[in-house]
PDB file of C-alpha atoms and ligand atoms in Angstrom:
ATOM      1  CA  UNK A   1     100.680  58.821  47.081  1.00 82.00           C
ATOM      2  CA  UNK A   2      97.129  60.098  47.492  1.00 89.00           C
ATOM      3  CA  UNK A   3      94.463  58.798  45.118  1.00 96.00           C
ATOM      4  CA  UNK A   4      90.907  59.823  44.289  1.00 97.00           C
ATOM      5  CA  UNK A   5      88.502  57.277  45.758  1.00 98.00           C
ATOM      6  CA  UNK A   6      85.259  59.200  45.203  1.00 98.00           C
ATOM      7  CA  UNK A   7      84.313  61.841  42.666  1.00 98.00           C
ATOM      8  CA  UNK A   8      81.118  63.415  41.406  1.00 97.00           C
ATOM      9  CA  UNK A   9      80.170  66.662  39.680  1.00 96.00           C
ATOM     10  CA  UNK A  10      81.137  68.677  42.797  1.00 97.00           C
ATOM     11  CA  UNK A  11      83.450  66.564  44.965  1.00 98.00           C
ATOM     12  CA  UNK A  12      86.862  64.934  44.733  1.00 98.00           C
ATOM     13  CA  UNK A  13      87.838  62.835  47.751  1.00 98.00           C
ATOM     14  CA  UNK A  14      91.490  61.782  48.074  1.00 98.00           C
ATOM     15  CA  UNK A  15      92.629  58.906  50.244  1.00 98.00           C
ATOM     16  CA  UNK A  16      96.081  59.868  51.504  1.00 97.00           C
ATOM     17  CA  UNK A  17      98.160  62.503  53.212  1.00 97.00           C
ATOM     18  CA  UNK A  18      97.362  65.897  51.649  1.00 97.00           C
ATOM     19  CA  UNK A  19     101.121  66.611  51.585  1.00 96.00           C
ATOM     20  CA  UNK A  20     101.495  63.936  48.893  1.00 95.00           C
ATOM     21  CA  UNK A  21      99.240  65.834  46.509  1.00 94.00           C
ATOM     22  CA  UNK A  22     100.185  68.670  44.172  1.00 90.00           C
ATOM     23  CA  UNK A  23      98.283  71.622  45.620  1.00 89.00           C
ATOM     24  CA  UNK A  24     100.034  74.275  43.544  1.00 85.00           C
ATOM     25  CA  UNK A  25      97.356  74.500  40.838  1.00 87.00           C
ATOM     26  CA  UNK A  26      94.427  74.689  43.212  1.00 90.00           C
ATOM     27  CA  UNK A  27      92.406  77.867  42.907  1.00 89.00           C
ATOM     28  CA  UNK A  28      90.431  77.575  46.102  1.00 97.00           C
ATOM     29  CA  UNK A  29      88.334  80.319  47.613  1.00 98.00           C
ATOM     30  CA  UNK A  30      88.414  78.956  51.168  1.00 98.00           C
ATOM     31  CA  UNK A  31      89.797  76.161  53.252  1.00 98.00           C
ATOM     32  CA  UNK A  32      87.251  74.861  55.722  1.00 98.00           C
ATOM     33  CA  UNK A  33      88.892  72.318  57.937  1.00 98.00           C
ATOM     34  CA  UNK A  34      89.069  70.597  61.269  1.00 98.00           C
ATOM     35  CA  UNK A  35      92.682  69.584  61.905  1.00 98.00           C
ATOM     36  CA  UNK A  36      93.790  67.073  64.549  1.00 97.00           C
ATOM     37  CA  UNK A  37      93.952  69.207  67.733  1.00 93.00           C
ATOM     38  CA  UNK A  38      96.681  67.016  69.235  1.00 91.00           C
ATOM     39  CA  UNK A  39      94.763  66.639  72.508  1.00 88.00           C
ATOM     40  CA  UNK A  40      93.966  62.947  72.755  1.00 87.00           C
ATOM     41  CA  UNK A  41      95.831  59.633  72.532  1.00 88.00           C
ATOM     42  CA  UNK A  42      94.020  58.703  69.313  1.00 90.00           C
ATOM     43  CA  UNK A  43      96.596  57.509  66.764  1.00 91.00           C
ATOM     44  CA  UNK A  44      95.663  60.117  64.141  1.00 92.00           C
ATOM     45  CA  UNK A  45      95.375  63.011  66.609  1.00 94.00           C
ATOM     46  CA  UNK A  46      98.799  64.593  66.000  1.00 94.00           C
ATOM     47  CA  UNK A  47      99.165  68.290  65.200  1.00 96.00           C
ATOM     48  CA  UNK A  48     100.267  68.399  61.546  1.00 94.00           C
ATOM     49  CA  UNK A  49     103.279  70.711  61.712  1.00 94.00           C
ATOM     50  CA  UNK A  50     103.502  73.078  58.747  1.00 95.00           C
ATOM     51  CA  UNK A  51      99.896  72.719  57.565  1.00 97.00           C
ATOM     52  CA  UNK A  52      99.190  76.430  57.980  1.00 97.00           C
ATOM     53  CA  UNK A  53     101.909  77.397  55.468  1.00 96.00           C
ATOM     54  CA  UNK A  54     100.362  74.905  53.032  1.00 96.00           C
ATOM     55  CA  UNK A  55      96.849  76.222  53.667  1.00 96.00           C
ATOM     56  CA  UNK A  56      97.980  79.805  53.175  1.00 95.00           C
ATOM     57  CA  UNK A  57      99.360  78.971  49.730  1.00 94.00           C
ATOM     58  CA  UNK A  58      96.067  77.420  48.561  1.00 95.00           C
ATOM     59  CA  UNK A  59      93.379  79.949  49.500  1.00 96.00           C
ATOM     60  CA  UNK A  60      93.025  83.489  50.867  1.00 96.00           C
ATOM     61  CA  UNK A  61      90.592  82.416  53.590  1.00 98.00           C
ATOM     62  CA  UNK A  62      90.624  79.695  56.223  1.00 98.00           C
ATOM     63  CA  UNK A  63      88.108  78.472  58.760  1.00 98.00           C
ATOM     64  CA  UNK A  64      89.687  76.151  61.298  1.00 98.00           C
ATOM     65  CA  UNK A  65      87.851  74.329  64.013  1.00 98.00           C
ATOM     66  CA  UNK A  66      89.745  73.907  67.265  1.00 96.00           C
ATOM     67  CA  UNK A  67      89.735  74.246  71.046  1.00 94.00           C
ATOM     68  CA  UNK A  68      90.948  77.222  73.087  1.00 95.00           C
ATOM     69  CA  UNK A  69      93.858  75.033  74.247  1.00 94.00           C
ATOM     70  CA  UNK A  70      94.797  74.313  70.630  1.00 96.00           C
ATOM     71  CA  UNK A  71      94.619  77.952  69.554  1.00 97.00           C
ATOM     72  CA  UNK A  72      96.643  79.091  72.550  1.00 97.00           C
ATOM     73  CA  UNK A  73      99.313  76.518  71.800  1.00 96.00           C
ATOM     74  CA  UNK A  74      99.447  76.995  68.023  1.00 97.00           C
ATOM     75  CA  UNK A  75      98.020  80.493  67.442  1.00 96.00           C
ATOM     76  CA  UNK A  76     101.398  81.951  66.451  1.00 97.00           C
ATOM     77  CA  UNK A  77     101.672  79.418  63.644  1.00 97.00           C
ATOM     78  CA  UNK A  78      98.590  80.973  62.034  1.00 98.00           C
ATOM     79  CA  UNK A  79     100.062  84.458  62.060  1.00 97.00           C
ATOM     80  CA  UNK A  80     103.582  83.235  61.153  1.00 97.00           C
ATOM     81  CA  UNK A  81     102.087  81.577  58.074  1.00 97.00           C
ATOM     82  CA  UNK A  82     100.773  85.004  57.013  1.00 97.00           C
ATOM     83  CA  UNK A  83      97.199  84.849  58.264  1.00 97.00           C
ATOM     84  CA  UNK A  84      95.347  87.652  59.939  1.00 97.00           C
ATOM     85  CA  UNK A  85      92.560  86.905  62.399  1.00 98.00           C
ATOM     86  CA  UNK A  86      89.054  87.844  61.241  1.00 98.00           C
ATOM     87  CA  UNK A  87      86.590  86.402  63.760  1.00 98.00           C
ATOM     88  CA  UNK A  88      85.605  83.405  65.808  1.00 98.00           C
ATOM     89  CA  UNK A  89      82.401  81.414  66.151  1.00 98.00           C
ATOM     90  CA  UNK A  90      81.214  79.169  68.925  1.00 98.00           C
ATOM     91  CA  UNK A  91      79.551  75.872  68.091  1.00 97.00           C
ATOM     92  CA  UNK A  92      77.274  75.058  71.018  1.00 96.00           C
ATOM     93  CA  UNK A  93      76.600  71.306  71.213  1.00 92.00           C
ATOM     94  CA  UNK A  94      73.698  69.571  72.917  1.00 88.00           C
ATOM     95  CA  UNK A  95      76.102  67.357  74.882  1.00 84.00           C
ATOM     96  CA  UNK A  96      79.632  67.624  76.187  1.00 78.00           C
ATOM     97  CA  UNK A  97      83.019  66.360  75.200  1.00 68.00           C
ATOM     98  CA  UNK A  98      85.105  67.393  78.223  1.00 68.00           C
ATOM     99  CA  UNK A  99      88.266  65.378  78.773  1.00 70.00           C
ATOM    100  CA  UNK A 100      88.445  66.079  82.575  1.00 80.00           C
ATOM    101  CA  UNK A 101      85.963  65.073  85.260  1.00 84.00           C
ATOM    102  CA  UNK A 102      86.759  68.043  87.571  1.00 90.00           C
ATOM    103  CA  UNK A 103      86.208  70.941  85.160  1.00 89.00           C
ATOM    104  CA  UNK A 104      83.168  72.484  83.510  1.00 90.00           C
ATOM    105  CA  UNK A 105      81.587  70.133  81.046  1.00 89.00           C
ATOM    106  CA  UNK A 106      82.688  71.504  77.705  1.00 89.00           C
ATOM    107  CA  UNK A 107      79.730  71.800  75.355  1.00 93.00           C
ATOM    108  CA  UNK A 108      81.317  73.976  72.723  1.00 94.00           C
ATOM    109  CA  UNK A 109      84.038  74.168  70.132  1.00 95.00           C
ATOM    110  CA  UNK A 110      85.480  77.128  68.368  1.00 97.00           C
ATOM    111  CA  UNK A 111      85.832  77.890  64.685  1.00 98.00           C
ATOM    112  CA  UNK A 112      88.263  80.677  63.799  1.00 98.00           C
ATOM    113  CA  UNK A 113      88.323  82.603  60.538  1.00 98.00           C
ATOM    114  CA  UNK A 114      91.658  83.781  59.042  1.00 98.00           C
ATOM    115  CA  UNK A 115      92.605  85.569  55.866  1.00 98.00           C
ATOM    116  CA  UNK A 116      95.553  86.998  54.017  1.00 96.00           C
ATOM    117  CA  UNK A 117      95.678  89.991  51.703  1.00 94.00           C
ATOM    118  CA  UNK A 118      93.148  92.813  52.031  1.00 95.00           C
ATOM    119  CA  UNK A 119      89.911  92.096  53.890  1.00 95.00           C
ATOM    120  CA  UNK A 120      87.962  93.887  51.162  1.00 94.00           C
ATOM    121  CA  UNK A 121      89.284  91.327  48.641  1.00 94.00           C
ATOM    122  CA  UNK A 122      88.316  88.328  50.765  1.00 96.00           C
ATOM    123  CA  UNK A 123      84.943  86.897  49.788  1.00 95.00           C
ATOM    124  CA  UNK A 124      82.285  87.124  52.470  1.00 94.00           C
ATOM    125  CA  UNK A 125      78.510  87.493  52.468  1.00 93.00           C
ATOM    126  CA  UNK A 126      76.834  89.373  55.321  1.00 89.00           C
ATOM    127  CA  UNK A 127      75.355  86.579  57.465  1.00 89.00           C
ATOM    128  CA  UNK A 128      71.741  87.512  58.198  1.00 86.00           C
ATOM    129  CA  UNK A 129      68.859  85.852  59.954  1.00 83.00           C
ATOM    130  CA  UNK A 130      65.319  86.847  60.987  1.00 71.00           C
ATOM    131  CA  UNK A 131      64.094  86.518  64.569  1.00 65.00           C
ATOM    132  CA  UNK A 132      60.516  87.811  64.301  1.00 60.00           C
ATOM    133  CA  UNK A 133      60.640  90.958  66.478  1.00 66.00           C
ATOM    134  CA  UNK A 134      60.332  94.323  64.628  1.00 65.00           C
ATOM    135  CA  UNK A 135      62.716  97.093  65.602  1.00 67.00           C
ATOM    136  CA  UNK A 136      64.748  99.993  64.192  1.00 68.00           C
ATOM    137  CA  UNK A 137      68.275  98.962  63.375  1.00 64.00           C
ATOM    138  CA  UNK A 138      70.838 101.745  63.671  1.00 67.00           C
ATOM    139  CA  UNK A 139      74.430 101.429  62.561  1.00 68.00           C
ATOM    140  CA  UNK A 140      77.007 104.019  63.551  1.00 70.00           C
ATOM    141  CA  UNK A 141      79.774 105.206  61.300  1.00 72.00           C
ATOM    142  CA  UNK A 142      82.906 103.164  61.796  1.00 69.00           C
ATOM    143  CA  UNK A 143      86.445 103.023  60.450  1.00 68.00           C
ATOM    144  CA  UNK A 144      87.608  99.617  61.600  1.00 62.00           C
ATOM    145  CA  UNK A 145      90.880  98.222  60.336  1.00 60.00           C
ATOM    146  CA  UNK A 146      89.349  94.958  59.190  1.00 59.00           C
ATOM    147  CA  UNK A 147      85.755  96.022  58.447  1.00 57.00           C
ATOM    148  CA  UNK A 148      86.572  98.963  56.224  1.00 55.00           C
ATOM    149  CA  UNK A 149      84.763 102.320  56.505  1.00 57.00           C
ATOM    150  CA  UNK A 150      81.008 102.441  56.895  1.00 63.00           C
ATOM    151  CA  UNK A 151      78.628 105.394  56.998  1.00 64.00           C
ATOM    152  CA  UNK A 152      75.893 105.834  59.598  1.00 65.00           C
ATOM    153  CA  UNK A 153      72.570 104.287  58.620  1.00 69.00           C
ATOM    154  CA  UNK A 154      69.296 102.975  60.028  1.00 66.00           C
ATOM    155  CA  UNK A 155      66.376 100.913  58.831  1.00 62.00           C
ATOM    156  CA  UNK A 156      63.145  99.574  60.275  1.00 62.00           C
ATOM    157  CA  UNK A 157      63.090  95.835  60.397  1.00 65.00           C
ATOM    158  CA  UNK A 158      59.289  95.271  60.360  1.00 61.00           C
ATOM    159  CA  UNK A 159      59.314  91.520  59.939  1.00 63.00           C
ATOM    160  CA  UNK A 160      62.057  90.799  62.439  1.00 62.00           C
ATOM    161  CA  UNK A 161      64.784  90.584  59.933  1.00 66.00           C
ATOM    162  CA  UNK A 162      67.319  90.750  58.657  1.00 75.00           C
ATOM    163  CA  UNK A 163      69.703  90.734  61.638  1.00 83.00           C
ATOM    164  CA  UNK A 164      73.326  89.754  61.717  1.00 89.00           C
ATOM    165  CA  UNK A 165      73.556  86.084  62.647  1.00 92.00           C
ATOM    166  CA  UNK A 166      74.803  85.460  66.164  1.00 94.00           C
ATOM    167  CA  UNK A 167      78.330  84.165  66.603  1.00 96.00           C
ATOM    168  CA  UNK A 168      77.115  81.337  68.872  1.00 97.00           C
ATOM    169  CA  UNK A 169      75.445  78.648  66.774  1.00 96.00           C
ATOM    170  CA  UNK A 170      73.615  75.768  68.429  1.00 96.00           C
ATOM    171  CA  UNK A 171      73.618  72.539  66.463  1.00 96.00           C
ATOM    172  CA  UNK A 172      73.176  68.984  67.784  1.00 92.00           C
ATOM    173  CA  UNK A 173      76.404  67.004  67.750  1.00 88.00           C
ATOM    174  CA  UNK A 174      76.608  63.758  65.844  1.00 89.00           C
ATOM    175  CA  UNK A 175      76.816  61.761  69.063  1.00 83.00           C
ATOM    176  CA  UNK A 176      75.477  58.246  68.504  1.00 83.00           C
ATOM    177  CA  UNK A 177      75.355  58.360  64.706  1.00 86.00           C
ATOM    178  CA  UNK A 178      78.860  59.528  63.782  1.00 88.00           C
ATOM    179  CA  UNK A 179      81.166  57.462  61.614  1.00 88.00           C
ATOM    180  CA  UNK A 180      84.187  59.488  62.860  1.00 90.00           C
ATOM    181  CA  UNK A 181      85.060  60.188  66.521  1.00 89.00           C
ATOM    182  CA  UNK A 182      85.202  63.957  65.988  1.00 90.00           C
ATOM    183  CA  UNK A 183      82.627  64.265  63.237  1.00 95.00           C
ATOM    184  CA  UNK A 184      81.188  67.786  62.837  1.00 95.00           C
ATOM    185  CA  UNK A 185      77.543  68.251  61.976  1.00 96.00           C
ATOM    186  CA  UNK A 186      76.783  69.593  58.506  1.00 96.00           C
ATOM    187  CA  UNK A 187      74.723  72.309  60.233  1.00 96.00           C
ATOM    188  CA  UNK A 188      77.815  73.981  61.730  1.00 97.00           C
ATOM    189  CA  UNK A 189      79.990  73.721  58.637  1.00 98.00           C
ATOM    190  CA  UNK A 190      77.346  74.971  56.157  1.00 97.00           C
ATOM    191  CA  UNK A 191      77.162  78.573  57.492  1.00 97.00           C
ATOM    192  CA  UNK A 192      80.971  78.901  57.180  1.00 98.00           C
ATOM    193  CA  UNK A 193      80.826  77.789  53.561  1.00 98.00           C
ATOM    194  CA  UNK A 194      77.894  80.054  52.750  1.00 97.00           C
ATOM    195  CA  UNK A 195      79.612  83.012  54.372  1.00 97.00           C
ATOM    196  CA  UNK A 196      82.968  82.573  52.651  1.00 98.00           C
ATOM    197  CA  UNK A 197      82.193  81.261  49.187  1.00 98.00           C
ATOM    198  CA  UNK A 198      79.705  81.496  46.334  1.00 97.00           C
ATOM    199  CA  UNK A 199      78.094  78.770  44.239  1.00 97.00           C
ATOM    200  CA  UNK A 200      80.660  77.149  41.985  1.00 97.00           C
ATOM    201  CA  UNK A 201      83.632  78.191  44.152  1.00 98.00           C
ATOM    202  CA  UNK A 202      86.168  75.622  45.317  1.00 98.00           C
ATOM    203  CA  UNK A 203      86.361  74.678  48.994  1.00 98.00           C
ATOM    204  CA  UNK A 204      89.270  72.539  50.240  1.00 98.00           C
ATOM    205  CA  UNK A 205      89.412  70.423  53.379  1.00 98.00           C
ATOM    206  CA  UNK A 206      92.902  69.068  54.157  1.00 98.00           C
ATOM    207  CA  UNK A 207      91.642  66.921  57.085  1.00 98.00           C
ATOM    208  CA  UNK A 208      88.434  65.499  55.765  1.00 98.00           C
ATOM    209  CA  UNK A 209      87.502  62.802  58.308  1.00 98.00           C
ATOM    210  CA  UNK A 210      84.039  61.531  57.466  1.00 97.00           C
ATOM    211  CA  UNK A 211      83.528  64.053  54.643  1.00 98.00           C
ATOM    212  CA  UNK A 212      81.312  66.589  56.394  1.00 97.00           C
ATOM    213  CA  UNK A 213      82.774  69.578  54.539  1.00 98.00           C
ATOM    214  CA  UNK A 214      82.199  67.885  51.190  1.00 98.00           C
ATOM    215  CA  UNK A 215      78.602  66.936  52.080  1.00 97.00           C
ATOM    216  CA  UNK A 216      77.852  70.560  53.036  1.00 97.00           C
ATOM    217  CA  UNK A 217      79.740  72.123  50.136  1.00 97.00           C
ATOM    218  CA  UNK A 218      78.002  69.932  47.577  1.00 97.00           C
ATOM    219  CA  UNK A 219      74.565  70.628  49.025  1.00 96.00           C
ATOM    220  CA  UNK A 220      75.332  74.350  48.700  1.00 97.00           C
ATOM    221  CA  UNK A 221      76.491  74.058  45.075  1.00 97.00           C
ATOM    222  CA  UNK A 222      80.193  74.552  45.876  1.00 98.00           C
ATOM    223  CA  UNK A 223      82.965  72.346  44.508  1.00 98.00           C
ATOM    224  CA  UNK A 224      85.048  70.577  47.138  1.00 98.00           C
ATOM    225  CA  UNK A 225      88.379  68.754  47.295  1.00 98.00           C
ATOM    226  CA  UNK A 226      88.990  66.813  50.484  1.00 98.00           C
ATOM    227  CA  UNK A 227      91.819  64.646  51.787  1.00 98.00           C
ATOM    228  CA  UNK A 228      91.749  61.936  54.438  1.00 98.00           C
ATOM    229  CA  UNK A 229      94.890  60.025  55.377  1.00 97.00           C
ATOM    230  CA  UNK A 230      93.225  57.041  57.058  1.00 97.00           C
ATOM    231  CA  UNK A 231      91.689  54.466  54.822  1.00 97.00           C
ATOM    232  CA  UNK A 232      88.780  53.594  57.157  1.00 97.00           C
ATOM    233  CA  UNK A 233      87.667  57.210  57.492  1.00 97.00           C
ATOM    234  CA  UNK A 234      88.161  57.936  53.790  1.00 98.00           C
ATOM    235  CA  UNK A 235      86.071  54.911  52.842  1.00 98.00           C
ATOM    236  CA  UNK A 236      83.387  56.026  55.330  1.00 97.00           C
ATOM    237  CA  UNK A 237      83.391  59.468  53.724  1.00 97.00           C
ATOM    238  CA  UNK A 238      83.126  57.959  50.242  1.00 97.00           C
ATOM    239  CA  UNK A 239      80.196  55.819  51.326  1.00 96.00           C
ATOM    240  CA  UNK A 240      78.481  58.789  52.932  1.00 96.00           C
ATOM    241  CA  UNK A 241      78.924  60.905  49.793  1.00 96.00           C
ATOM    242  CA  UNK A 242      77.728  58.100  47.521  1.00 95.00           C
ATOM    243  CA  UNK A 243      74.651  57.337  49.622  1.00 91.00           C
ATOM    244  CA  UNK A 244      73.413  60.810  50.257  1.00 77.00           C
ATOM    245  CA  UNK A 245      71.233  63.053  48.229  1.00 68.00           C
ATOM    246  CA  UNK A 246      72.694  66.445  47.509  1.00 63.00           C
ATOM    247  CA  UNK A 247      70.668  68.024  50.346  1.00 59.00           C
ATOM    248  CA  UNK A 248      71.754  69.507  53.666  1.00 61.00           C
ATOM    249  CA  UNK A 249      71.289  67.052  56.534  1.00 54.00           C
ATOM    250  CA  UNK A 250      70.701  67.638  60.269  1.00 47.00           C
ATOM    251  CA  UNK A 251      70.606  71.433  60.206  1.00 44.00           C
ATOM    252  CA  UNK A 252      68.389  71.967  63.228  1.00 36.00           C
ATOM    253  CA  UNK A 253      69.553  72.153  66.834  1.00 33.00           C
TER     254      UNK A 253
HETATM  255  C1  LIG B 301      89.446  66.209  63.420  1.00 83.93           C
HETATM  256  S1  LIG B 301      89.382  65.005  62.164  1.00 83.93           S
HETATM  257  C2  LIG B 301      88.251  65.659  60.994  1.00 83.93           C
HETATM  258  C3  LIG B 301      86.812  65.248  61.261  1.00 83.93           C
HETATM  259  C4  LIG B 301      85.859  65.861  60.225  1.00 83.93           C
HETATM  260  N1  LIG B 301      85.698  67.279  60.459  1.00 83.93           N
HETATM  261  C5  LIG B 301      84.498  65.175  60.225  1.00 83.93           C
HETATM  262  O1  LIG B 301      83.453  65.879  60.305  1.00 83.93           O
HETATM  263  O2  LIG B 301      84.451  63.949  60.119  1.00 83.93           O
HETATM  264  C6  LIG B 301      90.931  65.156  61.384  1.00 83.93           C
HETATM  265  C7  LIG B 301      91.227  64.101  60.377  1.00 83.93           C
HETATM  266  O3  LIG B 301      92.423  64.473  59.661  1.00 83.93           O
HETATM  267  C8  LIG B 301      93.081  63.271  59.257  1.00 83.93           C
HETATM  268  N2  LIG B 301      94.485  63.650  58.954  1.00 83.93           N
HETATM  269  C9  LIG B 301      95.458  63.913  59.849  1.00 83.93           C
HETATM  270  N3  LIG B 301      96.589  64.287  59.221  1.00 83.93           N
HETATM  271  C10 LIG B 301      96.304  64.275  57.901  1.00 83.93           C
HETATM  272  C11 LIG B 301      97.052  64.590  56.692  1.00 83.93           C
HETATM  273  N4  LIG B 301      98.330  64.979  56.776  1.00 83.93           N
HETATM  274  N5  LIG B 301      96.443  64.487  55.493  1.00 83.93           N
HETATM  275  C12 LIG B 301      95.144  64.087  55.397  1.00 83.93           C
HETATM  276  N6  LIG B 301      94.381  63.742  56.505  1.00 83.93           N
HETATM  277  C13 LIG B 301      94.941  63.867  57.711  1.00 83.93           C
HETATM  278  C14 LIG B 301      92.884  62.352  60.416  1.00 83.93           C
HETATM  279  O4  LIG B 301      93.000  60.979  60.047  1.00 83.93           O
HETATM  280  C15 LIG B 301      91.452  62.714  60.887  1.00 83.93           C
HETATM  281  O5  LIG B 301      90.497  61.816  60.347  1.00 83.93           O
END
């Protein structure tokens, strides 16, 4: 049975397998998670068969971290569960995590965004940034299946912004300070949460690890329920949540 081992105004952290919890009453806006990819010999790194059906029943949107190998192997499970593909992001790390010595040093991971229902009904906030160089921004009319119809428009961006954020996001990895072997930095999880949810919304992470999703969600004023099956990682997540202020940590590359 899973049990709550940490709770505050925003976060509930369960120690235990998420499949032992009653998820039927959860009214989540998005699942932001980083499942075991099933690529290493680590004891916990086993692909959790069936998790996509569970995820699909909890929230209309899902961001899942993963590798190209993982998505090639399991991609059909996403669509079989009822998800449609929305977009992908690249997390560029400052150092590599390649598993082979005779291939390019892998310094990136992928996050994929999935949804079910109508795209127009799926919460998302246009992700903008400013880069300092003025220019005229022109947008052509389009009738994309997923984007919906859009009329032609243009505007002068005098102060260098806003621009659409790039889909490659550079954030330092947690190498050397992580409490989990595959810990994601808050700086790569936060934009996904900001994009897909609003303040007060509920974010769920089925594979919580060291609690990164909860740290980011709380700092952004979102509620968060996370699960972690291993006691050592769950306790590390609880300690991290208890020790930290409600601010974002390590956002810069
Ligand atoms: C890739 S790691 C997540 C790391 C996390 N993103 C972080 O920043 O620390 C996946 C985690 O899922 C946990 N896990 C695997 N199967 C699970 C299940 N059925 N229920 C809950 N946790 C599970 C593993 O123990 C592992 O810690």
